[in-house]
Every structure is written in C-alpha cells, then in structure tokens.
CSV table of C-alpha atoms and ligand atoms in Angstrom, one decimal:
chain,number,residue,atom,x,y,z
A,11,UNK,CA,0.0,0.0,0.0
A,12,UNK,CA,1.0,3.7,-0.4
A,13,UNK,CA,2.6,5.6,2.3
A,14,UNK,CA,-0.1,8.1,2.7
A,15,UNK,CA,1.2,11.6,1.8
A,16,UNK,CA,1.1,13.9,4.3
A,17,UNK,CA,0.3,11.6,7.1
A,18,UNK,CA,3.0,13.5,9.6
A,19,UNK,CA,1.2,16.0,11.7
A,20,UNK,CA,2.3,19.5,10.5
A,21,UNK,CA,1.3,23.2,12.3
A,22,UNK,CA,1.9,26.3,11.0
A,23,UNK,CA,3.4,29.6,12.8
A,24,UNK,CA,2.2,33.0,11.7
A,25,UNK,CA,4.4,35.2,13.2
A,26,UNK,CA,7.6,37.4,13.7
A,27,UNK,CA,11.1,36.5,13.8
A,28,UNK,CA,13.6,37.2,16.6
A,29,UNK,CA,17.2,37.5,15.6
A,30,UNK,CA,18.2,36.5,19.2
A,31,UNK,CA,16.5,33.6,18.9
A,32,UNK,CA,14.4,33.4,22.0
A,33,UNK,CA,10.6,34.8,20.7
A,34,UNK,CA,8.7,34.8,17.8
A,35,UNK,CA,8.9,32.4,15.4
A,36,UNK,CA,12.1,31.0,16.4
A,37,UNK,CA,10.7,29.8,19.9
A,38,UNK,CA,7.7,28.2,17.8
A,39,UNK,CA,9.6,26.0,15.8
A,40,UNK,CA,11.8,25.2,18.7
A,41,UNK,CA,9.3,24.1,20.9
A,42,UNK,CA,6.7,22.4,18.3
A,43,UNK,CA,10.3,20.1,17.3
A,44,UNK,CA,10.4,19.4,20.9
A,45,UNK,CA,7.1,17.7,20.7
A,46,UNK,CA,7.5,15.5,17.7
A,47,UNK,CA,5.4,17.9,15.3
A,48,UNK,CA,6.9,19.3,11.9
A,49,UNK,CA,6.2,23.3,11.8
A,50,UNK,CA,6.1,25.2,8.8
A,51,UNK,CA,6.3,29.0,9.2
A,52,UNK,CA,4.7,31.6,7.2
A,53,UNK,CA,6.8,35.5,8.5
A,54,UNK,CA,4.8,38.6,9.2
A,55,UNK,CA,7.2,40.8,10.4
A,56,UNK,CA,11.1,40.3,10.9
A,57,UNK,CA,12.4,41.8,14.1
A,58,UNK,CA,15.9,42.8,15.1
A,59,UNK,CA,15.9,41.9,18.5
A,60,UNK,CA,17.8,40.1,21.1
A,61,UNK,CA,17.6,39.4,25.0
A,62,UNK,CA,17.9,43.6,26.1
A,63,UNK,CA,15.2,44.4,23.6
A,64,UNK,CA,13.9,45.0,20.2
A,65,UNK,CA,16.2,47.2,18.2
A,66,UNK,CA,14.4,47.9,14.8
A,67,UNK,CA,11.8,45.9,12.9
A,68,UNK,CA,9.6,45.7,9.5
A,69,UNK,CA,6.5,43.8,8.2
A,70,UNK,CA,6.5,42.0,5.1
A,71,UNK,CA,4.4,42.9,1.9
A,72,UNK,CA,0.6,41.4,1.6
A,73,UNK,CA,2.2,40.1,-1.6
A,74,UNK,CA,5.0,37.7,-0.1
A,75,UNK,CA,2.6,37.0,3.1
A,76,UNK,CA,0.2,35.7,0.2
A,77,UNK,CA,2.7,33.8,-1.4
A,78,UNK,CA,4.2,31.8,1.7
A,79,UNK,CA,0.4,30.9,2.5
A,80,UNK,CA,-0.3,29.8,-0.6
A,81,UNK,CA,3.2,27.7,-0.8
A,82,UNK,CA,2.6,26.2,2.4
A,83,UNK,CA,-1.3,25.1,1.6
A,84,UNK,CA,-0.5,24.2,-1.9
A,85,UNK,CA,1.3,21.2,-0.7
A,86,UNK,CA,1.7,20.9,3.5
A,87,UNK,CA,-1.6,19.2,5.2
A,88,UNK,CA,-1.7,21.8,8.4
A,89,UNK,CA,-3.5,20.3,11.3
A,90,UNK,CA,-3.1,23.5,13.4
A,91,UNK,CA,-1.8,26.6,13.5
A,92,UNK,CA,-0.8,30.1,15.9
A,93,UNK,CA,-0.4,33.4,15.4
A,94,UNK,CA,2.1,35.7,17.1
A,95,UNK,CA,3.2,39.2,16.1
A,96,UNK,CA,1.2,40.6,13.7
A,97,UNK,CA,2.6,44.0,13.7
A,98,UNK,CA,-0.1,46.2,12.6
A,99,UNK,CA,-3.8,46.9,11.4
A,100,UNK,CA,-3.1,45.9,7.8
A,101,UNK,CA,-1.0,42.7,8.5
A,102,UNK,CA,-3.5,41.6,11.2
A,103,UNK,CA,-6.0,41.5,8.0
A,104,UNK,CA,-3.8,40.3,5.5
A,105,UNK,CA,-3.8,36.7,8.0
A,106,UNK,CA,-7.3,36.9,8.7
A,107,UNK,CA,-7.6,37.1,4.8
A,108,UNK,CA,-5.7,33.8,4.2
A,109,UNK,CA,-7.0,31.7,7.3
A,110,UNK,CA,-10.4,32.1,6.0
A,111,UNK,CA,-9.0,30.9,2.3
A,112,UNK,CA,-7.2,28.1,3.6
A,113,UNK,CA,-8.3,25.0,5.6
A,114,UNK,CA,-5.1,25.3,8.2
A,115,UNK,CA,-7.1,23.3,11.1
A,116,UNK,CA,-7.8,24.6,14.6
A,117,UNK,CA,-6.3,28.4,15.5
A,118,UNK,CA,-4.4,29.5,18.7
A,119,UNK,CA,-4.0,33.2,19.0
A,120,UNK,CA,-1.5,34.7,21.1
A,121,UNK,CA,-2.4,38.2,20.8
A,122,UNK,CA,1.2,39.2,20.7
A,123,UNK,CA,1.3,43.3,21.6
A,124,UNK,CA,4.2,44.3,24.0
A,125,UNK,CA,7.7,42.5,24.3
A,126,UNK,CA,9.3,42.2,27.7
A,127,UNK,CA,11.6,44.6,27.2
A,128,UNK,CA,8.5,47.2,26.7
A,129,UNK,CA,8.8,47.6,22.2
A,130,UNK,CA,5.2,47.5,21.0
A,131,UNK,CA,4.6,45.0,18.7
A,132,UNK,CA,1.2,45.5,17.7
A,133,UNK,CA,0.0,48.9,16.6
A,134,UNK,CA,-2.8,50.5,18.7
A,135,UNK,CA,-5.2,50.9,16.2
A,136,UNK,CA,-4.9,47.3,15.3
A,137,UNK,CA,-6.1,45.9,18.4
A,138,UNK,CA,-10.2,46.4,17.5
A,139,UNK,CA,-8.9,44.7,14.5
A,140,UNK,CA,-7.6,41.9,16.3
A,141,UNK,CA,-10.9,42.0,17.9
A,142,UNK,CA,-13.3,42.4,14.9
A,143,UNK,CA,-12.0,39.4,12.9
A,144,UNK,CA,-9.3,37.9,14.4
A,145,UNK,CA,-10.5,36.5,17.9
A,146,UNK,CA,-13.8,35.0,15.8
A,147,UNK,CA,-11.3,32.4,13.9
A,148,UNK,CA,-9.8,31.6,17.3
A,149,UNK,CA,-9.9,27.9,18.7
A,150,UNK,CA,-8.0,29.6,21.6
A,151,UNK,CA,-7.1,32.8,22.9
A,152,UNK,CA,-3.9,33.4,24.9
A,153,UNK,CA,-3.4,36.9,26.7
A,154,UNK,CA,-1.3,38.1,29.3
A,155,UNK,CA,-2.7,40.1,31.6
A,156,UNK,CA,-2.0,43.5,29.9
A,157,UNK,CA,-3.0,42.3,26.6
A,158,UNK,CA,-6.8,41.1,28.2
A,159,UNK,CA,-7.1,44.2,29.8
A,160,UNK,CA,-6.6,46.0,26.5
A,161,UNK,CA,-9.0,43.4,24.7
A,162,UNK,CA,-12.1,43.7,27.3
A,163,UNK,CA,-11.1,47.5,28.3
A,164,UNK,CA,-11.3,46.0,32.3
A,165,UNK,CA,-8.6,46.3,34.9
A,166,UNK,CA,-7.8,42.5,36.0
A,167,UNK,CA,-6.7,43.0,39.6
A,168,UNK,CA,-8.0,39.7,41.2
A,169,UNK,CA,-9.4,36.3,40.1
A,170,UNK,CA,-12.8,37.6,39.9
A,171,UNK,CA,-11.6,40.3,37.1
A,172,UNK,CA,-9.7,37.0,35.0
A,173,UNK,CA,-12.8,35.2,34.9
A,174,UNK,CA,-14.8,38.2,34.0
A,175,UNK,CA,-12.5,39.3,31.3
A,176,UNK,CA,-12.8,35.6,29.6
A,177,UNK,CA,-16.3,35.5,29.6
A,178,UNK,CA,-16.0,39.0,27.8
A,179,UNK,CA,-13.5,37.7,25.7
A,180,UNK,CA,-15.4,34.9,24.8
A,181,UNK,CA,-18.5,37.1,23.5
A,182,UNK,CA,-15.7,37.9,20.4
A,183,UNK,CA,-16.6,34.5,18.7
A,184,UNK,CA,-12.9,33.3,20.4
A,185,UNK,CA,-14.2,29.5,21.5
A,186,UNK,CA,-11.5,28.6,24.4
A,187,UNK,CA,-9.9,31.4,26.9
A,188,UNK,CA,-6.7,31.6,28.7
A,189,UNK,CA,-5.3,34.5,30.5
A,190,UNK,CA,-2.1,33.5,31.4
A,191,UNK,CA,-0.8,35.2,34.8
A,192,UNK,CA,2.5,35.9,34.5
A,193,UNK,CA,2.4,39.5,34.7
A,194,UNK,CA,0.9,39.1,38.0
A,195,UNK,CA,3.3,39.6,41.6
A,196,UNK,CA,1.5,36.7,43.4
A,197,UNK,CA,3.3,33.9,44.9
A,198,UNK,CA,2.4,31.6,43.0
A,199,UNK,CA,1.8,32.1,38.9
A,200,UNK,CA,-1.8,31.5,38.2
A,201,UNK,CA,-3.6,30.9,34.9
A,202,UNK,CA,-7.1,30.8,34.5
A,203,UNK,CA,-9.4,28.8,31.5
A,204,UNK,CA,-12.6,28.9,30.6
A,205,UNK,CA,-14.1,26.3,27.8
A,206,UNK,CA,-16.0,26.4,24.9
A,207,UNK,CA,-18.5,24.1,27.0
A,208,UNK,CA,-18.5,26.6,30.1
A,209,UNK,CA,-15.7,24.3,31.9
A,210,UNK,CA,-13.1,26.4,33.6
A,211,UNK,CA,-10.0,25.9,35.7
A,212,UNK,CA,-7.0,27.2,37.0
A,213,UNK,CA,-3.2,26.1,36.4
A,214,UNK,CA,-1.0,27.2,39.0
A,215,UNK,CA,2.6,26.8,39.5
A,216,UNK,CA,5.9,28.5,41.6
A,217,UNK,CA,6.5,32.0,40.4
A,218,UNK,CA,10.3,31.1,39.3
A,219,UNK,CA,12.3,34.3,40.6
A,220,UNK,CA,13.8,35.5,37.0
A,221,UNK,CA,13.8,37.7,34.4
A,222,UNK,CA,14.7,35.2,31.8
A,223,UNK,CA,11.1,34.8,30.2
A,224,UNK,CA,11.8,36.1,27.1
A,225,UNK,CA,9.5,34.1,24.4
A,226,UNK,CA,7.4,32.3,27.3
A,227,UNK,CA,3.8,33.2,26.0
A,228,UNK,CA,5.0,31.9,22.3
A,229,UNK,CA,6.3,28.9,24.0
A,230,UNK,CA,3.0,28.1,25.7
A,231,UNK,CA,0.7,28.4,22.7
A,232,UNK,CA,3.3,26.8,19.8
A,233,UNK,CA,3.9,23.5,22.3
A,234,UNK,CA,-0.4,23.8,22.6
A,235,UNK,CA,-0.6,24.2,19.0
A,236,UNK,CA,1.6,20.8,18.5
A,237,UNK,CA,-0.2,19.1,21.1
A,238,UNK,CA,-3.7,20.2,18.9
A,239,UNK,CA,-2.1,19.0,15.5
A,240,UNK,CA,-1.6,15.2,17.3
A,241,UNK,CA,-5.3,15.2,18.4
A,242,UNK,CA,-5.3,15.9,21.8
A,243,UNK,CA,-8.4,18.1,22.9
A,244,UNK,CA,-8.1,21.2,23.9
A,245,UNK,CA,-7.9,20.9,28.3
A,246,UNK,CA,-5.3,18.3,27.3
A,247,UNK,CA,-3.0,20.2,25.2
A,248,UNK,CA,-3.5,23.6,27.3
A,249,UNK,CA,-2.2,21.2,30.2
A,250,UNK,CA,1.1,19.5,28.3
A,251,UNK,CA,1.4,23.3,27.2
A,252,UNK,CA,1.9,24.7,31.1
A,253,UNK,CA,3.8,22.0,32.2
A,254,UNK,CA,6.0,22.3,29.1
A,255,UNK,CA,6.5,26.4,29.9
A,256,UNK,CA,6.7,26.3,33.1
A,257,UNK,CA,9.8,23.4,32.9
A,258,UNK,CA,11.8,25.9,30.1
A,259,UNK,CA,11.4,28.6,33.0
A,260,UNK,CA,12.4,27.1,35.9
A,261,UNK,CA,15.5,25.1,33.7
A,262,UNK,CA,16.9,28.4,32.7
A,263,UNK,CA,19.7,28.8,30.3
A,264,UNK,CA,22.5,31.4,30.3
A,265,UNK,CA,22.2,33.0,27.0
A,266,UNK,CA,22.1,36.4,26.3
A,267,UNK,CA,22.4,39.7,28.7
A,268,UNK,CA,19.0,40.9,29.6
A,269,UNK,CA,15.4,38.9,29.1
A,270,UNK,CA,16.8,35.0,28.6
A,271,UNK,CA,15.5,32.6,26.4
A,272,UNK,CA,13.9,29.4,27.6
A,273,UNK,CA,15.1,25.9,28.1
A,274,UNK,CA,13.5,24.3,25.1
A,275,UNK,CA,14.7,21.4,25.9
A,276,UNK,CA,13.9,21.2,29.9
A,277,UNK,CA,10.2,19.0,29.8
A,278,UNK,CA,11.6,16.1,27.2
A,279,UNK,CA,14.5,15.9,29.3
A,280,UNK,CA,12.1,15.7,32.5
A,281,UNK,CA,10.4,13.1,30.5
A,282,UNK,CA,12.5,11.3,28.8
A,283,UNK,CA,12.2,7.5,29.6
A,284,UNK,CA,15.3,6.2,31.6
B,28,LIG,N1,8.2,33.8,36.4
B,28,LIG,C1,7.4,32.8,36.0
B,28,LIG,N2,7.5,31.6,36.7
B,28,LIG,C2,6.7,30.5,36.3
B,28,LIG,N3,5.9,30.6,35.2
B,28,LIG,C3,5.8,31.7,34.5
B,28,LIG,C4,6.6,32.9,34.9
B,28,LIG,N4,6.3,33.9,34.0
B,28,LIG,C5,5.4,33.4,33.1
B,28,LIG,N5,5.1,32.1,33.5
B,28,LIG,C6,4.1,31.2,32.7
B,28,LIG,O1,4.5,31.3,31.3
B,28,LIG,C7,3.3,31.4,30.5
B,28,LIG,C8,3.3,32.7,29.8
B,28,LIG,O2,2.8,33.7,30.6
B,28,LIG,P1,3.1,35.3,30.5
B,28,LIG,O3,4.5,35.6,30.8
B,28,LIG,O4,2.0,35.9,31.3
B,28,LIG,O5,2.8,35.5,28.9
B,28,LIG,P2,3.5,36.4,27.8
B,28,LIG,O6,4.8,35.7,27.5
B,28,LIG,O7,2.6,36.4,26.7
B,28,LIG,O8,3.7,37.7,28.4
B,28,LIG,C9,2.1,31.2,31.5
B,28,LIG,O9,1.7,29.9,31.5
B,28,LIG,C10,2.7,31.7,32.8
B,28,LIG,O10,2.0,31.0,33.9
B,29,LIG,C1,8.9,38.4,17.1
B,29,LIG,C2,8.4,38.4,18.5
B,29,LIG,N1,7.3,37.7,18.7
B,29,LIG,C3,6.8,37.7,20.0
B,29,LIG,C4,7.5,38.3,21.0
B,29,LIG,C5,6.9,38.3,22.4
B,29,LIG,O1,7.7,37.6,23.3
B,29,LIG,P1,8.0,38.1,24.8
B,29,LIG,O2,6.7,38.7,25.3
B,29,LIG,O3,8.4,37.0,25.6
B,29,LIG,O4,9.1,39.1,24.6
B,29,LIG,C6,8.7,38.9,20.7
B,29,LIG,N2,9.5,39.5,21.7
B,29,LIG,N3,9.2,38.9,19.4
C-alpha cells in the first residue's frame, strides 16, 4: 500500500522572527520540534531583537505573506496553526484574509502586543482589529494580563476580574480562553481557562524568581498548537502546554544579557524514559 502523503502531523506559525533567537517564530519551531510535530512557518514581520530588547523591525508585503500561504497550503496538510506578532492593522488582516481561504485546522492566538523589554509589537489601532476578525477564527485565545485588559477595556486585579475578562473575551466569537498570569506579583503564577463548553479551571505553578522569560507566551501556545495538531483536545493540550512552559522557566539557560531565552529542551529531558 502507499505511504499516505502527508500523514505527519504539520502546524503552521504565523508570526515574527527574533534574531536572538528566544521569541517569535524561532521559539515556535523550537518548541513544536520538541514535541515530535513538523512546523512550517509563514513571516509577518522580521524583528531585530535580542535578550535587552527589540532594536528595529519591518513587516512584510501582503504580496510575499500571500505567497508563503499559498506555498505552504498548496502542498503541507496543516493540522493547526498560531499566530504571534502581527505588527499592525493591515497585517493583522492580511492573515485573517488567508486563514479564512485556507483549511489550516484549529487556530491558537497569542495576541502578541508588548515584548518584555517594553517595544510594541502590535499597533494601537490594530487591536479592534484583532478584535473584529481575528478572535472570531480563534480555537484559543492566549493573553497576558495587559493584553486582556486592552482586549475587554477591564482592569484585572484579582481572580474575579480573569474570569470576567474571559467570559467577555469569549463574547468575540474566540471559543476557548486563557489568560495567562504571568504579569501578576503573586506567589504563585496563576492561569485561568474557561471552555467552549463553560468548563473552567486554574493552572498554578511557583512563580520562578527571574527575568529570563523572554518568548514564554509563544512557547505556551506553539507547544499547545503541537499538542492540537496530534489530536489531543483542547484541556489536554493547554495542560502539556503549562507544564511544558513552566519546565523551560524554571531550567533556565545562560544566553544572552537581559530577558533570557527558555530551556526548550527542559520537559523532554524531564520526561525522557530512563
Ligand atoms: N516567572 C514565572 N514563573 C513561572 N511561570 C511563569 C513565569 N512567568 C510566566 N510564566 C508562565 O508562562 C506562561 C506565559 O505567561 P506570560 O508571561 O503571562 O505570557 P507572555 O509571555 O505572553 O507575556 C504562563 O503559563 C505563565 O504562567
Ligand atoms: C517576534 C516576536 N514575537 C513575539 C515576542 C513576544 O515575546 P516576549 O513577550 O516573551 O518578549 C517577541 N518578543 N518577538
């Protein structure tokens, strides 16, 4: 019999790159390696950027953001896919453009807007955008605490305030929330889901003490993503996608001089069978 083409499970990052490695779409395709999915990448925006900050950057034209769509659908079989920085107004519709032309499975937003070192990477006036026609496509939404408070307009102070702001997230169209509470200066780091069938619960782990969380939130939703494109449902792969975060925090690396990349490698090393 035929091998059956395609049969791997592919996902698809939509996103910006990070010179210095530790964001964007170079954390994506790090972590969705780590867990045994082949990533394709379609590039928004290129960055120049390492771990003090983002020095300069510049989105692509619609015309090449076309063209690596249509590349990647003419021939990959994508069983999920993310986005990440989408820069501005225009490019924010330019992908909502081609996700509704292409079958490119289930969609995880991060709704990428600030980078730790404080550069914007989303335009103001995009974020109704976002909003609008974005968050409708979405299987799952990811924000950080800022970037739900700019979504829902609410100031998210206490548990109360994260489960209000998903409920208001969810009236967007977005199907599964997750405000991720790393922002926060609690003991413990707390984030809080609510599902598409009303479900909700909370994922808390230590607060590791550092400042090296550069490319965490793109780590979280790339290893979901991955988890997604191999058919686990949705509480499963948010689970795996904590777990797998929270053990490239707390495994830290020494690379760089400011905000520090992630251990990629930390949770298959946790796992690995001995
Ligand atoms: N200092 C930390 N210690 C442990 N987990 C963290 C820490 N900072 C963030 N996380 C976890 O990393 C993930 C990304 O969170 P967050 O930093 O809020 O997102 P973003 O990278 O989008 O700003 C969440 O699951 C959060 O709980
Ligand atoms: C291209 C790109 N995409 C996303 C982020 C956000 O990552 P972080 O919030 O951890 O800096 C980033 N810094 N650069």
């Amino acid at each position: 019999m035929a091998e059956e083409i395609n049969a791997f499970p592919q996902t698809l990052t939509i996103a910006g790159t990070d010179s210095g490695g530790g964001a964007g779409v170079m954390a994506d395709i790090k972590t969705m390696q780590e867990r045994h999915v082949f990533s394709a990448a379609v590039i928004v925006a290129v960055t120049a950027q390492n771990t003090l900050g983002v020095q300069d950057f510049s989105a692509l034209s619609k015309k090449l953001i076309d063209e690596q769509f249509a590349s990647v659908a003419g021939d990959l079989k994508i069983r999920a896919c993310k986005t990440g920085m989408l820069a501005d107004a225009e490019h924010v519709e330019i992908v909502v453009e081609n996700l509704k032309k292409y079958d490119l499975g289930p969609l995880i937003v991060d709704p990428v807007m600030i980078a730790k070192g404080g550069a914007p990477l989303l335009a103001d006036d995009a974020i109704n955008v976002v909003k609008r026609d974005l968050l409708p496509l979405a299987t799952v939404v990811t924000p950080n605490l800022p970037e739900a408070e700019r979504l829902t307009e609410m100031t998210i102070k206490t548990n109360e305030d994260m489960q209000k702001a998903a409920k208001q997230l969810r009236a967007t169209g977005a199907k599964n929330i997750m405000i991720k509470g790393g922002h926060g200066d609690t003991e413990k780091v707390t984030d809080y889901v609510l599902l598409a069938d009303g479900k909700e619960f909370w994922l808390s782990s230590p607060r590791v003490d550092t400042v090296r969380t550069h490319g965490t939130g793109d780590t979280l939703s790339s290893a979901m993503t991955a988890e997604i494109a191999k058919g686990q449902d949705i509480e499963s792969a948010i689970r795996v996608a904590k777990d797998f975060v929270e053990a490239a925090i707390r495994n830290t690396i020494q690379v760089g001089r400011g905000h520090g990349p992630l251990n990629h490698w930390a949770y298959g090393e946790e796992h690995a069978v001995k």
